[in-house]
PDB file of C-alpha atoms in Angstrom:
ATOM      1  CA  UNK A   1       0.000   0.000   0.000  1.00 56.00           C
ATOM      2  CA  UNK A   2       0.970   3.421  -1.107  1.00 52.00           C
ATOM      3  CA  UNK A   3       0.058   6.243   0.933  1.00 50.00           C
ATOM      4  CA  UNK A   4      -0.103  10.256   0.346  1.00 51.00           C
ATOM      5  CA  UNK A   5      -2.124  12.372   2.329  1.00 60.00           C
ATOM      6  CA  UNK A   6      -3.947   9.944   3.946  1.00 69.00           C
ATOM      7  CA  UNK A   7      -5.244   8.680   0.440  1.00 74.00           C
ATOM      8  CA  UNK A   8      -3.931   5.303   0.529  1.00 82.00           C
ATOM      9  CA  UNK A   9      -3.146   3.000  -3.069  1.00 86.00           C
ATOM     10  CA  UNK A  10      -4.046  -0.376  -2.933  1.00 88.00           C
ATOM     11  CA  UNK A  11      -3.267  -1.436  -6.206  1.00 88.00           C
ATOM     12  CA  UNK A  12      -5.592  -2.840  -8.919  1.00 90.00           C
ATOM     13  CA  UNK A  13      -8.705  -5.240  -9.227  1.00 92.00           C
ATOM     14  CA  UNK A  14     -10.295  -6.854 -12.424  1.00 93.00           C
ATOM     15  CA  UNK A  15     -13.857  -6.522 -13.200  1.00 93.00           C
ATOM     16  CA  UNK A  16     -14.933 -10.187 -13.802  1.00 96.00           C
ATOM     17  CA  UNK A  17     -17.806 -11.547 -16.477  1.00 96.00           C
ATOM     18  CA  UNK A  18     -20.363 -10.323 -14.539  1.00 96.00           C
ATOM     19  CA  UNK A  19     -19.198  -6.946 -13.540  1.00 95.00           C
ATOM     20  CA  UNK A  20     -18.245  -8.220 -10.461  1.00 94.00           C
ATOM     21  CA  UNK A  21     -15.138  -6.660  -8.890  1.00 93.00           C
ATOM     22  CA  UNK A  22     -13.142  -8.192  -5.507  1.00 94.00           C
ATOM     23  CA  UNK A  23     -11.849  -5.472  -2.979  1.00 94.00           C
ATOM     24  CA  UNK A  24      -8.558  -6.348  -1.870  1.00 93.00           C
ATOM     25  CA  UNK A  25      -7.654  -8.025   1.472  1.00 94.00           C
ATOM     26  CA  UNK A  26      -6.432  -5.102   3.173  1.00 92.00           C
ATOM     27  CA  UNK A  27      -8.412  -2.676   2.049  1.00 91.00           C
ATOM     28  CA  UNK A  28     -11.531  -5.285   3.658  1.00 94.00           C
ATOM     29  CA  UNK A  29      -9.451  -5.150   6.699  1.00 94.00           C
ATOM     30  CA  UNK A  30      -8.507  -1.355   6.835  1.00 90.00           C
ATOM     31  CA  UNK A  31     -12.456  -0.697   6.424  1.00 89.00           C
ATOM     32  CA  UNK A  32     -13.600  -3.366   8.056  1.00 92.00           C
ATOM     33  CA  UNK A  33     -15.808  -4.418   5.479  1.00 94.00           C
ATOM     34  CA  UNK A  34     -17.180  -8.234   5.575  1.00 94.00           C
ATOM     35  CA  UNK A  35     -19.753 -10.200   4.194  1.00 94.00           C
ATOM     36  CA  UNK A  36     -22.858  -9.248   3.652  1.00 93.00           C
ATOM     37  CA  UNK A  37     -21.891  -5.663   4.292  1.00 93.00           C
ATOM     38  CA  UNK A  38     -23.721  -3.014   2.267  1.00 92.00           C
ATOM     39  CA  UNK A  39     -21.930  -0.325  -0.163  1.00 92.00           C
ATOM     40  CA  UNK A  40     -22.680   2.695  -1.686  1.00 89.00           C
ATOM     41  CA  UNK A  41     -21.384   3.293  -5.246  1.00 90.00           C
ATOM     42  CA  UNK A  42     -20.921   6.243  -6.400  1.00 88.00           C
ATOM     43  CA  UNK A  43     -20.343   7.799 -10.308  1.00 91.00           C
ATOM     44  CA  UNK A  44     -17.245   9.992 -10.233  1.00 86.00           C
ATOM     45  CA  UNK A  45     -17.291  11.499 -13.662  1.00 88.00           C
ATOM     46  CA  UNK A  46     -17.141   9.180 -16.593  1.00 89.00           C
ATOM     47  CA  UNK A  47     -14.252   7.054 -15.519  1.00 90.00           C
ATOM     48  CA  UNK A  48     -13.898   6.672 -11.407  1.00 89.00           C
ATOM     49  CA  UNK A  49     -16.384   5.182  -8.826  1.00 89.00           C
ATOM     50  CA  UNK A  50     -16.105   5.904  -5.191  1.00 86.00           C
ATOM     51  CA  UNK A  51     -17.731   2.677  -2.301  1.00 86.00           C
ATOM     52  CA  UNK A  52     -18.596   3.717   0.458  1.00 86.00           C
ATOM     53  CA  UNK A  53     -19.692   1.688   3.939  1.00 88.00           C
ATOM     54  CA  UNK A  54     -23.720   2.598   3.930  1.00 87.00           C
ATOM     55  CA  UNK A  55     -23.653   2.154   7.556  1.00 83.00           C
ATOM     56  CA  UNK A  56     -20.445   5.361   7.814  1.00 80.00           C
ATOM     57  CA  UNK A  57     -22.800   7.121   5.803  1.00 78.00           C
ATOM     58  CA  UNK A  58     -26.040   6.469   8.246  1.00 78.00           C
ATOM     59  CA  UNK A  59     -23.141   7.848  11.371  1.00 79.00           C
ATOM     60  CA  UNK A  60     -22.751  11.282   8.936  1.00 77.00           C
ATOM     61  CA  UNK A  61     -25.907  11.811   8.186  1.00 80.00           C
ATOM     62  CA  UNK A  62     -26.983  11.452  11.758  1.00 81.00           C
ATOM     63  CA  UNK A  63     -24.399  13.768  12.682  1.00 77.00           C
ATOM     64  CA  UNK A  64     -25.396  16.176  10.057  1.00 77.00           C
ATOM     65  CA  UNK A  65     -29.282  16.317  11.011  1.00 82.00           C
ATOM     66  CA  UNK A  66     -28.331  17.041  14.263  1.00 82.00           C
ATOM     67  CA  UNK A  67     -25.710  20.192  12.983  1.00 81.00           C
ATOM     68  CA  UNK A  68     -28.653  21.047  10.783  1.00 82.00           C
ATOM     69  CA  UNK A  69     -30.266  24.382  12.214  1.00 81.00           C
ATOM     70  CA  UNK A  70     -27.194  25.758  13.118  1.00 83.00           C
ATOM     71  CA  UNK A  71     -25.973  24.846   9.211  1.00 80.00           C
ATOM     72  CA  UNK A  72     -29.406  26.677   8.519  1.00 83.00           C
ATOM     73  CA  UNK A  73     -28.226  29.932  10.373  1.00 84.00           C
ATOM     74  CA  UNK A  74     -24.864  29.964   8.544  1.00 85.00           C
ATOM     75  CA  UNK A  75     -26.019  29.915   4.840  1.00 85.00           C
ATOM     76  CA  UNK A  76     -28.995  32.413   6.216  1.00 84.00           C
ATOM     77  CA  UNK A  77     -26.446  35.083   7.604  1.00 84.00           C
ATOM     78  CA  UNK A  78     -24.021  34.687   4.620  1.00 81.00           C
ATOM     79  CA  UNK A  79     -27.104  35.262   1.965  1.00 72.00           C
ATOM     80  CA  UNK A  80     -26.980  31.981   0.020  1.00 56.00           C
TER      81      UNK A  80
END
């Protein structure tokens, strides 16, 4: 693994007949991901997709709901 910035490499992966792809060992390890484990996918332009852990995304959004009226204020006061 390759790291800069805390953007880590992990190498390469093959998509397989059915558009299946395999996520390395250690990035399953460094995200903890195991089976049966839900992922967002997400289009990144034409040519990258981003996964993401669905249940990292239910902690955010949680988080963010809870930040929400005081996000509210902020774009209020600056006229957006």
């Amino acid at each position: 693994m390759h790291t800069k910035e805390n953007c880590p490499f992990y190498g390469s992966t093959t998509i397989g007949e059915k558009g299946q792809v395999v996520i390395p060992q250690q990035v399953r390890e460094t995200m903890k991901l195991e089976k049966g484990d839900k992922l967002l996918v997400f289009g990144m332009g034409e040519e990258m997709v981003a996964l993401a852990k669905v249940s990292r995304f239910e902690k955010f959004e949680k988080h963010l709901s809870s930040k929400l009226e005081s996000i509210r204020k902020i774009i209020k006061e600056n006229g957006d």
